[in-house]
Short mmCIF file of C-alpha atoms in Angstrom, two decimals:
data_model
loop_
_atom_site.label_atom_id
_atom_site.label_comp_id
_atom_site.label_asym_id
_atom_site.label_seq_id
_atom_site.Cartn_x
_atom_site.Cartn_y
_atom_site.Cartn_z
CA UNK O 1 -7.54 23.22 0.13
CA UNK O 2 -8.98 20.60 2.44
CA UNK O 3 -12.56 19.56 2.75
CA UNK O 4 -14.08 17.19 5.27
CA UNK O 5 -17.48 15.55 5.05
CA UNK O 6 -19.27 13.39 7.56
CA UNK O 7 -21.26 10.27 6.86
CA UNK O 8 -22.87 7.93 9.34
CA UNK O 9 -23.34 4.45 7.91
CA UNK O 10 -26.32 2.85 9.59
CA UNK O 11 -25.12 -0.65 8.81
CA UNK O 12 -21.41 -0.39 9.58
CA UNK O 13 -21.60 2.42 12.17
CA UNK O 14 -18.79 4.35 10.59
CA UNK O 15 -18.11 7.94 9.63
CA UNK O 16 -16.45 8.92 6.36
CA UNK O 17 -14.18 11.98 6.40
CA UNK O 18 -12.94 13.50 3.16
CA UNK O 19 -9.95 15.68 2.34
CA UNK O 20 -9.87 17.44 -1.06
CA UNK O 21 -7.15 19.44 -2.78
CA UNK O 22 -6.18 20.79 -6.20
CA UNK O 23 -2.52 20.03 -6.94
CA UNK O 24 -0.38 21.55 -9.70
CA UNK O 25 0.76 18.29 -11.29
CA UNK O 26 -0.55 15.51 -13.50
CA UNK O 27 -2.60 12.67 -12.04
CA UNK O 28 0.20 10.30 -13.10
CA UNK O 29 2.74 12.22 -11.01
CA UNK O 30 0.57 12.39 -7.89
CA UNK O 31 -0.24 8.69 -8.23
CA UNK O 32 3.50 7.89 -8.32
CA UNK O 33 4.20 10.01 -5.23
CA UNK O 34 1.42 8.38 -3.20
CA UNK O 35 2.49 4.84 -4.13
CA UNK O 36 6.20 5.45 -3.51
CA UNK O 37 7.63 3.82 -0.37
CA UNK O 38 10.83 5.91 -0.45
CA UNK O 39 11.27 6.97 3.20
CA UNK O 40 13.01 10.30 2.55
CA UNK O 41 10.48 11.49 -0.04
CA UNK O 42 7.52 10.23 1.98
CA UNK O 43 8.55 12.10 5.09
CA UNK O 44 8.53 15.39 3.16
CA UNK O 45 4.76 15.25 2.72
CA UNK O 46 3.58 12.72 5.33
CA UNK O 47 4.42 13.70 8.91
CA UNK O 48 2.74 10.64 10.46
CA UNK O 49 4.31 7.63 8.74
CA UNK O 50 7.93 7.04 9.66
CA UNK O 51 8.80 4.17 7.35
CA UNK O 52 7.19 2.06 4.63
CA UNK O 53 8.34 -1.26 3.24
CA UNK O 54 6.92 -3.12 0.28
CA UNK O 55 6.17 -6.66 1.50
CA UNK O 56 4.71 -8.23 -1.63
CA UNK O 57 3.29 -7.17 -4.99
CA UNK O 58 0.71 -8.93 -7.18
CA UNK O 59 -0.36 -8.40 -10.81
CA UNK O 60 0.91 -4.83 -10.90
CA UNK O 61 -2.34 -3.57 -9.33
CA UNK O 62 -2.16 -4.87 -5.77
CA UNK O 63 0.48 -4.91 -3.03
CA UNK O 64 0.98 -5.30 0.71
CA UNK O 65 2.94 -2.69 2.67
CA UNK O 66 4.44 -2.67 6.19
CA UNK O 67 5.00 0.61 8.00
CA UNK O 68 5.60 2.36 11.30
CA UNK O 69 4.17 5.56 12.72
CA UNK O 70 6.47 8.40 13.79
CA UNK O 71 7.21 7.81 17.49
CA UNK O 72 7.37 11.57 18.10
CA UNK O 73 3.78 11.95 16.98
CA UNK O 74 2.72 9.05 19.23
CA UNK O 75 4.80 10.04 22.27
CA UNK O 76 1.74 10.63 24.44
CA UNK O 77 0.90 6.91 24.18
CA UNK O 78 4.47 5.94 25.20
CA UNK O 79 4.53 3.13 22.65
CA UNK O 80 5.72 2.34 19.15
CA UNK O 81 3.11 1.36 16.60
CA UNK O 82 3.40 -0.48 13.30
CA UNK O 83 0.83 -1.60 10.74
CA UNK O 84 0.26 -3.71 7.64
CA UNK O 85 -2.12 -2.68 4.87
CA UNK O 86 -3.00 -3.69 1.31
CA UNK O 87 -3.33 -1.34 -1.65
CA UNK O 88 -5.32 -1.89 -4.84
CA UNK O 89 -5.25 0.64 -7.63
CA UNK O 90 -7.05 1.14 -10.93
CA UNK O 91 -6.84 3.61 -13.78
CA UNK O 92 -10.15 4.39 -15.46
CA UNK O 93 -10.63 4.93 -19.17
CA UNK O 94 -10.79 8.67 -18.47
CA UNK O 95 -7.36 8.59 -16.78
CA UNK O 96 -8.67 8.82 -13.20
CA UNK O 97 -6.73 6.84 -10.60
CA UNK O 98 -8.41 5.10 -7.66
CA UNK O 99 -6.35 3.65 -4.80
CA UNK O 100 -8.01 1.53 -2.10
CA UNK O 101 -6.19 0.93 1.19
CA UNK O 102 -7.33 -1.68 3.74
CA UNK O 103 -5.88 -3.26 6.90
CA UNK O 104 -4.17 -6.58 6.15
CA UNK O 105 -2.32 -9.52 7.68
CA UNK O 106 0.77 -11.04 6.07
CA UNK O 107 2.86 -14.01 7.12
CA UNK O 108 6.09 -12.13 6.38
CA UNK O 109 5.17 -9.35 8.81
CA UNK O 110 3.91 -10.80 12.05
CA UNK O 111 4.03 -8.99 15.42
CA UNK O 112 7.34 -7.12 15.86
CA UNK O 113 8.86 -7.00 19.41
CA UNK O 114 8.57 -3.56 20.96
CA UNK O 115 5.73 -2.45 18.63
CA UNK O 116 1.98 -2.42 19.11
CA UNK O 117 0.20 -3.50 15.91
CA UNK O 118 -2.30 -0.79 14.84
CA UNK O 119 -5.28 -1.37 12.58
CA UNK O 120 -5.16 0.92 9.57
CA UNK O 121 -8.30 2.91 8.78
CA UNK O 122 -9.79 1.82 5.42
CA UNK O 123 -9.33 4.68 2.98
CA UNK O 124 -9.34 5.57 -0.69
CA UNK O 125 -7.59 8.05 -2.98
CA UNK O 126 -9.05 9.46 -6.18
CA UNK O 127 -6.84 11.47 -8.53
CA UNK O 128 -8.38 13.21 -11.56
CA UNK O 129 -6.81 15.45 -14.17
CA UNK O 130 -8.47 18.85 -14.52
CA UNK O 131 -8.99 20.73 -17.76
CA UNK O 132 -8.22 24.37 -17.01
CA UNK O 133 -7.90 27.60 -18.95
CA UNK O 134 -4.25 27.78 -17.90
CA UNK O 135 -1.42 27.06 -20.39
CA UNK O 136 -1.09 23.42 -21.46
CA UNK O 137 2.24 23.15 -19.64
CA UNK O 138 0.50 23.80 -16.30
CA UNK O 139 -1.24 20.53 -15.42
CA UNK O 140 -3.59 20.33 -12.45
CA UNK O 141 -5.44 17.49 -10.79
CA UNK O 142 -8.07 17.06 -8.11
CA UNK O 143 -7.04 14.75 -5.26
CA UNK O 144 -9.64 13.30 -2.88
CA UNK O 145 -8.72 11.23 0.18
CA UNK O 146 -11.63 9.48 1.93
CA UNK O 147 -11.12 7.88 5.35
CA UNK O 148 -13.38 5.54 7.32
CA UNK O 149 -13.56 6.28 11.06
CA UNK O 150 -15.31 4.29 13.77
CA UNK O 151 -18.43 6.21 14.82
CA UNK O 152 -17.75 5.64 18.53
CA UNK O 153 -14.36 7.35 18.21
CA UNK O 154 -15.93 10.11 16.16
CA UNK O 155 -18.58 10.80 18.80
CA UNK O 156 -15.95 10.75 21.53
CA UNK O 157 -13.89 13.35 19.68
CA UNK O 158 -16.98 15.43 18.93
CA UNK O 159 -18.45 15.40 22.46
CA UNK O 160 -15.36 15.31 24.69
CA UNK O 161 -13.54 18.63 24.87
CA UNK O 162 -10.46 16.87 26.23
CA UNK O 163 -10.27 14.48 23.27
CA UNK O 164 -9.38 16.55 20.21
CA UNK O 165 -9.85 15.17 16.70
CA UNK O 166 -7.02 17.48 15.61
CA UNK O 167 -4.61 15.36 17.68
CA UNK O 168 -5.74 12.01 16.27
CA UNK O 169 -4.17 9.73 13.69
CA UNK O 170 -7.18 10.05 11.31
CA UNK O 171 -6.74 13.83 11.33
CA UNK O 172 -3.06 13.45 10.45
CA UNK O 173 -3.95 11.05 7.64
CA UNK O 174 -6.46 13.50 6.19
CA UNK O 175 -3.75 16.17 6.13
CA UNK O 176 -1.74 14.05 3.71
CA UNK O 177 -3.48 15.87 0.84
CA UNK O 178 -2.22 19.21 2.16
CA UNK O 179 1.23 17.67 2.53
CA UNK O 180 1.17 16.46 -1.07
CA UNK O 181 0.17 19.90 -2.29
CA UNK O 182 3.06 21.59 -0.43
CA UNK O 183 5.59 18.91 -1.36
CA UNK O 184 4.86 19.12 -5.09
CA UNK O 185 4.74 22.92 -4.98
CA UNK O 186 8.23 22.90 -3.44
CA UNK O 187 9.58 20.56 -6.16
CA UNK O 188 9.07 22.25 -9.55
CA UNK O 189 10.41 19.20 -11.41
CA UNK O 190 7.30 17.28 -10.34
CA UNK O 191 4.95 19.82 -11.96
CA UNK O 192 5.67 18.52 -15.45
CA UNK O 193 7.12 15.11 -14.68
CA UNK O 194 5.52 12.15 -16.40
CA UNK O 195 4.92 9.00 -14.39
CA UNK O 196 6.82 5.85 -15.39
CA UNK O 197 4.72 3.20 -13.64
CA UNK O 198 1.30 3.85 -15.13
CA UNK O 199 -1.56 1.38 -14.83
CA UNK O 200 -2.18 0.51 -18.46
CA UNK O 201 -5.60 1.42 -19.79
CA UNK O 202 -6.86 2.99 -22.98
CA UNK O 203 -8.28 6.47 -22.40
CA UNK O 204 -11.49 7.25 -24.27
CA UNK O 205 -13.02 10.25 -22.51
CA UNK O 206 -11.71 13.74 -21.85
CA UNK O 207 -10.61 14.89 -18.41
CA UNK O 208 -13.16 16.63 -16.23
CA UNK O 209 -13.50 20.35 -16.42
CA UNK O 210 -12.27 22.51 -13.59
CA UNK O 211 -15.55 24.46 -13.75
CA UNK O 212 -17.26 21.51 -12.10
CA UNK O 213 -14.94 21.97 -9.14
CA UNK O 214 -14.91 25.74 -9.09
CA UNK O 215 -15.45 25.98 -5.34
CA UNK O 216 -12.66 23.48 -4.62
CA UNK O 217 -10.17 25.55 -6.61
CA UNK O 218 -10.01 28.20 -3.88
CA UNK O 219 -7.22 27.87 -1.32
CA UNK O 220 -9.23 27.81 1.87
CA UNK O 221 -10.24 25.26 4.47
CA UNK O 222 -13.88 24.24 4.42
CA UNK O 223 -15.15 22.37 7.47
CA UNK O 224 -18.37 20.39 7.06
CA UNK O 225 -17.98 18.23 10.17
CA UNK O 226 -20.98 19.90 11.82
CA UNK O 227 -23.24 19.21 8.85
CA UNK O 228 -26.46 17.28 9.27
CA UNK O 229 -25.60 13.64 9.98
CA UNK O 230 -28.17 12.53 7.43
CA UNK O 231 -25.95 13.82 4.62
CA UNK O 232 -24.32 10.81 3.01
CA UNK O 233 -20.95 10.70 1.36
CA UNK O 234 -22.58 9.78 -1.90
CA UNK O 235 -24.62 12.97 -1.81
CA UNK O 236 -21.43 15.02 -1.54
CA UNK O 237 -19.46 13.11 -4.18
CA UNK O 238 -19.87 14.28 -7.77
CA UNK O 239 -19.56 10.73 -9.13
CA UNK O 240 -22.28 9.47 -6.79
CA UNK O 241 -24.84 12.27 -7.19
CA UNK O 242 -28.29 11.46 -8.47
CA UNK O 243 -28.24 11.84 -12.22
CA UNK O 244 -30.95 14.50 -12.14
CA UNK O 245 -28.55 16.83 -10.38
CA UNK O 246 -26.50 19.03 -12.68
CA UNK O 247 -22.84 20.10 -12.21
CA UNK O 248 -22.24 23.45 -10.59
CA UNK O 249 -21.79 26.16 -13.22
CA UNK O 250 -21.89 29.93 -13.38
CA UNK O 251 -25.12 30.95 -15.08
CA UNK O 252 -24.36 34.00 -17.22
CA UNK O 253 -27.73 33.86 -18.94
CA UNK O 254 -30.40 32.50 -16.62
CA UNK O 255 -33.19 31.97 -19.18
CA UNK O 256 -30.83 30.25 -21.61
CA UNK O 257 -29.46 28.02 -18.85
CA UNK O 258 -32.91 26.99 -17.63
CA UNK O 259 -33.97 26.09 -21.16
CA UNK O 260 -30.78 24.11 -21.74
CA UNK O 261 -31.10 22.15 -18.50
CA UNK O 262 -34.74 21.38 -19.27
CA UNK O 263 -33.79 20.03 -22.68
CA UNK O 264 -31.05 17.91 -21.11
CA UNK O 265 -33.51 16.31 -18.75
CA UNK O 266 -36.35 15.71 -21.19
CA UNK O 267 -34.54 14.79 -24.42
CA UNK O 268 -35.31 11.16 -25.21
CA UNK O 269 -34.20 8.98 -28.13
CA UNK O 270 -36.66 7.75 -30.71
CA UNK O 271 -36.46 3.96 -30.48
CA UNK O 272 -39.17 3.27 -33.01
CA UNK O 273 -36.62 2.73 -35.80
CA UNK O 274 -34.24 0.38 -33.96
CA UNK O 275 -36.68 -2.51 -34.31
CA UNK O 276 -38.64 -3.08 -37.51
CA UNK O 277 -41.62 -0.67 -37.30
CA UNK O 278 -43.50 -2.57 -40.03
CA UNK O 279 -43.78 -5.78 -38.03
CA UNK O 280 -46.44 -6.27 -35.37
CA UNK O 281 -44.79 -6.82 -31.95
CA UNK O 282 -45.25 -10.27 -30.45
CA UNK O 283 -46.15 -10.97 -26.84
CA UNK O 284 -42.98 -12.20 -25.13
CA UNK O 285 -43.85 -15.38 -23.18
CA UNK O 286 -43.91 -15.03 -19.41
CA UNK O 287 -42.64 -18.56 -18.78
CA UNK O 288 -39.07 -17.80 -19.88
CA UNK O 289 -36.62 -18.00 -16.99
CA UNK O 290 -33.08 -18.89 -15.95
CA UNK O 291 -31.57 -20.45 -12.84
CA UNK O 292 -31.74 -17.19 -10.86
CA UNK O 293 -35.27 -16.12 -9.98
CA UNK O 294 -36.81 -12.70 -10.50
CA UNK O 295 -37.32 -10.71 -7.29
CA UNK O 296 -40.75 -10.12 -5.79
CA UNK O 297 -39.96 -6.65 -4.45
CA UNK O 298 -37.06 -4.38 -3.42
CA UNK O 299 -36.57 -6.27 -0.15
CA UNK O 300 -36.14 -9.66 -1.82
CA UNK O 301 -32.62 -11.15 -1.93
CA UNK O 302 -30.60 -13.47 -4.17
CA UNK O 303 -32.63 -12.41 -7.19
CA UNK O 304 -32.72 -10.09 -10.19
CA UNK O 305 -34.90 -7.32 -11.52
CA UNK O 306 -34.84 -4.93 -14.48
CA UNK O 307 -34.88 -1.26 -13.40
CA UNK O 308 -35.59 1.69 -15.67
CA UNK O 309 -32.70 3.69 -17.07
CA UNK O 310 -33.29 6.64 -14.76
CA UNK O 311 -30.32 5.69 -12.61
CA UNK O 312 -27.86 6.15 -15.48
CA UNK O 313 -26.43 9.09 -17.42
CA UNK O 314 -26.03 8.62 -21.15
CA UNK O 315 -24.97 10.83 -24.05
CA UNK O 316 -27.54 13.43 -25.03
CA UNK O 317 -28.50 14.80 -28.44
CA UNK O 318 -25.89 17.59 -28.24
CA UNK O 319 -23.11 15.49 -26.71
CA UNK O 320 -20.66 16.09 -29.55
CA UNK O 321 -21.07 19.85 -29.09
CA UNK O 322 -21.23 20.32 -25.33
CA UNK O 323 -20.60 16.86 -23.78
CA UNK O 324 -24.06 17.00 -22.20
CA UNK O 325 -25.56 13.82 -20.78
CA UNK O 326 -29.18 12.95 -20.08
CA UNK O 327 -31.09 10.60 -17.82
CA UNK O 328 -31.56 7.19 -19.40
CA UNK O 329 -35.00 6.02 -20.49
CA UNK O 330 -36.66 2.62 -20.59
CA UNK O 331 -34.49 -0.16 -22.09
CA UNK O 332 -35.08 -1.18 -25.71
CA UNK O 333 -34.84 -4.89 -24.91
CA UNK O 334 -36.61 -6.80 -22.16
CA UNK O 335 -34.64 -8.86 -19.64
CA UNK O 336 -36.41 -12.26 -19.67
CA UNK O 337 -34.04 -14.44 -17.65
CA UNK O 338 -30.76 -14.66 -15.73
CA UNK O 339 -28.53 -17.69 -15.19
CA UNK O 340 -26.13 -17.77 -12.20
CA UNK O 341 -23.80 -20.68 -12.89
CA UNK O 342 -20.64 -22.34 -11.57
CA UNK O 343 -18.20 -23.68 -14.16
CA UNK O 344 -14.84 -25.46 -14.02
CA UNK O 345 -13.45 -23.03 -16.59
CA UNK O 346 -14.82 -20.17 -18.63
CA UNK O 347 -17.45 -21.34 -21.11
CA UNK O 348 -18.06 -19.58 -24.44
CA UNK O 349 -21.11 -19.97 -26.69
CA UNK O 350 -23.31 -20.82 -23.75
CA UNK O 351 -26.40 -20.08 -25.89
CA UNK O 352 -25.81 -23.40 -27.68
CA UNK O 353 -26.19 -25.39 -24.47
CA UNK O 354 -29.31 -27.58 -24.81
CA UNK O 355 -30.74 -26.37 -21.49
CA UNK O 356 -30.10 -22.70 -22.24
CA UNK O 357 -33.09 -20.35 -22.48
CA UNK O 358 -32.17 -19.62 -26.11
CA UNK O 359 -32.64 -23.30 -27.04
CA UNK O 360 -36.07 -23.61 -25.42
CA UNK O 361 -39.13 -23.78 -27.70
CA UNK O 362 -40.23 -20.33 -26.53
CA UNK O 363 -36.73 -18.94 -26.96
CA UNK O 364 -36.46 -20.16 -30.56
CA UNK O 365 -39.64 -18.24 -31.44
CA UNK O 366 -38.37 -14.86 -30.22
CA UNK O 367 -37.38 -12.42 -33.00
CA UNK O 368 -34.02 -11.63 -31.36
CA UNK O 369 -32.14 -12.39 -28.12
CA UNK O 370 -29.02 -10.61 -26.85
CA UNK O 371 -27.04 -12.92 -24.56
CA UNK O 372 -24.46 -11.34 -22.24
CA UNK O 373 -22.20 -13.97 -20.65
CA UNK O 374 -20.17 -12.32 -17.87
CA UNK O 375 -17.38 -14.78 -17.05
CA UNK O 376 -16.34 -14.21 -13.42
CA UNK O 377 -12.89 -15.50 -12.36
CA UNK O 378 -12.94 -17.05 -8.88
CA UNK O 379 -12.73 -20.40 -7.10
CA UNK O 380 -14.94 -21.82 -8.52
CA UNK O 381 -15.46 -19.78 -11.70
CA UNK O 382 -18.88 -18.29 -12.30
CA UNK O 383 -20.94 -17.20 -15.29
CA UNK O 384 -23.65 -14.58 -14.97
CA UNK O 385 -25.73 -14.89 -18.13
CA UNK O 386 -28.28 -12.20 -19.05
CA UNK O 387 -30.95 -12.79 -21.71
CA UNK O 388 -32.51 -9.74 -23.39
CA UNK O 389 -35.38 -10.26 -25.85
CA UNK O 390 -36.88 -8.09 -28.60
CA UNK O 391 -40.56 -8.25 -29.53
CA UNK O 392 -39.82 -7.50 -33.20
CA UNK O 393 -36.96 -8.18 -35.65
CA UNK O 394 -34.10 -5.65 -35.76
CA UNK O 395 -34.36 -2.86 -38.31
CA UNK O 396 -31.58 -3.51 -40.83
CA UNK O 397 -30.76 0.20 -41.09
CA UNK O 398 -30.42 0.76 -37.33
CA UNK O 399 -27.37 1.17 -35.11
CA UNK O 400 -28.35 -2.04 -33.35
CA UNK O 401 -28.18 -3.91 -36.67
CA UNK O 402 -24.73 -2.47 -37.37
CA UNK O 403 -23.61 -3.74 -33.98
CA UNK O 404 -25.27 -7.17 -34.16
CA UNK O 405 -24.04 -7.95 -37.68
CA UNK O 406 -20.89 -5.82 -37.69
CA UNK O 407 -17.24 -6.71 -37.28
CA UNK O 408 -15.69 -7.59 -33.93
CA UNK O 409 -13.58 -4.44 -34.14
CA UNK O 410 -16.71 -2.31 -34.51
CA UNK O 411 -18.37 -4.13 -31.62
CA UNK O 412 -15.32 -3.70 -29.38
CA UNK O 413 -15.37 0.05 -30.04
CA UNK O 414 -19.07 0.40 -29.16
CA UNK O 415 -20.04 -2.19 -26.49
CA UNK O 416 -20.47 -0.17 -23.32
CA UNK O 417 -21.48 -0.97 -19.75
CA UNK O 418 -22.42 1.47 -16.96
CA UNK O 419 -22.26 0.10 -13.39
CA UNK O 420 -23.87 1.44 -10.24
CA UNK O 421 -23.71 0.10 -6.68
CA UNK O 422 -27.13 1.08 -5.34
CA UNK O 423 -26.46 -0.31 -1.85
CA UNK O 424 -23.21 -1.57 -0.40
CA UNK O 425 -19.90 -0.88 1.32
CA UNK O 426 -18.52 2.53 0.38
CA UNK O 427 -15.14 1.14 -0.69
CA UNK O 428 -16.80 -1.23 -3.16
CA UNK O 429 -18.67 1.77 -4.56
CA UNK O 430 -15.34 3.58 -4.99
CA UNK O 431 -13.81 0.58 -6.77
CA UNK O 432 -16.71 0.02 -9.15
CA UNK O 433 -17.64 3.67 -9.71
CA UNK O 434 -20.43 4.87 -11.98
CA UNK O 435 -18.47 5.69 -15.13
CA UNK O 436 -19.24 4.10 -18.46
CA UNK O 437 -16.72 1.50 -19.61
CA UNK O 438 -16.08 0.27 -23.14
CA UNK O 439 -15.87 -3.41 -22.29
CA UNK O 440 -14.34 -4.33 -25.62
CA UNK O 441 -11.40 -2.04 -24.82
CA UNK O 442 -11.04 -3.06 -21.16
CA UNK O 443 -11.36 -6.87 -21.35
CA UNK O 444 -11.50 -9.57 -24.00
CA UNK O 445 -14.94 -9.97 -25.58
CA UNK O 446 -15.94 -12.73 -27.99
CA UNK O 447 -19.00 -12.41 -30.22
CA UNK O 448 -21.12 -15.28 -31.56
CA UNK O 449 -23.90 -14.50 -34.05
CA UNK O 450 -26.29 -17.28 -35.04
CA UNK O 451 -29.98 -17.78 -35.83
CA UNK O 452 -32.00 -15.32 -33.72
CA UNK O 453 -29.33 -14.34 -31.19
CA UNK O 454 -26.03 -12.59 -30.57
CA UNK O 455 -23.94 -13.82 -27.64
CA UNK O 456 -21.20 -11.68 -26.09
CA UNK O 457 -18.75 -13.61 -23.90
CA UNK O 458 -17.03 -11.14 -21.55
CA UNK O 459 -13.79 -12.53 -20.07
CA UNK O 460 -13.41 -10.46 -16.90
CA UNK O 461 -10.30 -12.45 -15.97
CA UNK O 462 -8.47 -11.17 -19.06
CA UNK O 463 -7.66 -7.94 -17.20
CA UNK O 464 -5.75 -7.87 -13.92
CA UNK O 465 -7.57 -4.66 -12.99
CA UNK O 466 -10.97 -6.22 -13.63
CA UNK O 467 -9.95 -9.34 -11.68
CA UNK O 468 -8.95 -7.18 -8.72
CA UNK O 469 -12.23 -5.23 -8.76
CA UNK O 470 -14.42 -8.32 -9.14
CA UNK O 471 -12.51 -9.99 -6.29
CA UNK O 472 -13.43 -7.08 -4.03
CA UNK O 473 -17.07 -7.19 -5.20
CA UNK O 474 -17.39 -10.93 -4.54
CA UNK O 475 -16.18 -10.39 -0.98
CA UNK O 476 -19.22 -8.19 -0.28
CA UNK O 477 -21.68 -9.54 -2.86
CA UNK O 478 -24.26 -10.74 -0.31
CA UNK O 479 -24.75 -7.15 0.89
CA UNK O 480 -24.67 -5.44 -2.52
CA UNK O 481 -27.46 -4.19 -4.76
CA UNK O 482 -25.86 -3.73 -8.18
CA UNK O 483 -27.38 -2.08 -11.26
CA UNK O 484 -25.90 -2.50 -14.74
CA UNK O 485 -26.87 -0.81 -18.00
CA UNK O 486 -25.78 -2.13 -21.39
CA UNK O 487 -25.71 0.08 -24.45
CA UNK O 488 -24.06 0.79 -27.79
CA UNK O 489 -21.89 3.90 -27.63
CA UNK O 490 -23.09 6.65 -29.97
CA UNK O 491 -20.25 8.40 -31.80
CA UNK O 492 -21.97 10.05 -34.74
CA UNK O 493 -24.46 12.92 -34.76
CA UNK O 494 -27.08 10.68 -36.36
CA UNK O 495 -26.72 8.12 -33.55
CA UNK O 496 -27.48 10.55 -30.74
CA UNK O 497 -29.03 10.60 -28.24
CA UNK O 498 -27.89 7.24 -26.87
CA UNK O 499 -30.38 4.70 -25.65
CA UNK O 500 -30.09 1.81 -23.19
CA UNK O 501 -30.23 -1.68 -24.64
CA UNK O 502 -30.96 -3.39 -21.35
CA UNK O 503 -30.59 -3.16 -17.58
CA UNK O 504 -30.32 -5.58 -14.69
CA UNK O 505 -30.42 -5.25 -10.91
CA UNK O 506 -28.65 -7.96 -8.91
CA UNK O 507 -29.98 -7.98 -5.36
CA UNK O 508 -27.62 -9.45 -2.74
CA UNK O 509 -26.52 -12.53 -4.62
CA UNK O 510 -25.42 -15.64 -2.73
CA UNK O 511 -22.37 -17.31 -4.22
CA UNK O 512 -23.52 -20.73 -3.07
CA UNK O 513 -26.80 -20.37 -4.98
CA UNK O 514 -25.03 -20.65 -8.34
CA UNK O 515 -25.90 -23.93 -10.05
CA UNK O 516 -23.42 -26.13 -11.96
CA UNK O 517 -23.55 -25.99 -15.74
CA UNK O 518 -24.39 -29.54 -16.75
CA UNK O 519 -22.56 -31.16 -19.64
#
């Protein structure tokens, strides 16, 4: 089944078209087929691309590919066309693959005589395993191919009867999902084949249920090209929906369903016991600050703010029974300062630096400070340091106390981050996603407990996948509004529902505004 959605980006003047299909194979298998450059196999499911050649590969998560389009398909232009594009791929902790494809230039593949160099449309693939009621030896996955199209070309196809979108290269690219479906269906060995080149990542969450994609499971073509142009791609993508919107389900008992959904939306954790309820809260000083200033309003840039938790989904009270998630509430800890620093090399234990907020007179008087030091690999290297303060001491019997004073192994298994790109280029949104990540399982985290603080040093460069994603983010950082939520993952009944430790909004940061960390 194919599905196409339209999105007009007011900033980039582009349209996003989407092709969706359910394929009878594992996500690993489909990922392998898409990445393969074998000409004979490729031609069985891709009628547009004639040849592909791997030019260079980096870190096992990024490569550059040279290819040519089928001259028969392009005969009306009376020319041969070739192209060069880069591919980045990631495997999430839930087993979902994301592949990002962008036009590229490479010194090994300059202009070829007799060919006209074409610019590849930026696109992405998402491949998710589906849990179905079918036998366990019948794997299925949902494949989504999203393609960026210039709005001028789109309008020309839409308004000119003599210029058919069905005859265009973007249309042929979107039909690759249908080609994959037919190719795998015609090769039974692929239905149960396990991939050999898997992006290594520890899987913590179950695959998505096929009930969420019940409509997509039907073999029919759905055309949404004529939909209202105000409908954004994010509104049509399940991962990008507002968290107040529930998955599509069949309601067998309406009154029961309404009650359940209401409970999901209103259930809130009791935070009164996380901090010592017998101690009078102090007034956190307003003169605490870091090198990055707090924003004045939503239109301010190169600044930070601390949003509520309403933009995040976290585990609800009944999560262990029905995997239900709820809208996050207000953070337990208050964000009091942010440092945006340049460093020669990654710096641990930054809280001990004499000019750090923690070492200020006001900082020393706070009952507790959580310091998150996000070490960003680049040239130069950066550190984004977040300071979260409590107005009372931690309750010794709380989950927070178990985390703060627990073992590194316990912390690694519980330290969770949820990202969200509020504003920004759609491909960056695809790369970052909105899924919770156990940072201690994805990258190297070091913990330093002393006096009234706990510092967590997060080495983003310790993972080639994380390095690749952060490299893409830094390329667009001046146009991004990024929200992050930090929490301790709840795994026991007594720990539910989850609560958010702290949040931060980074509003269109400027790389050059980072200040050097003085010795």
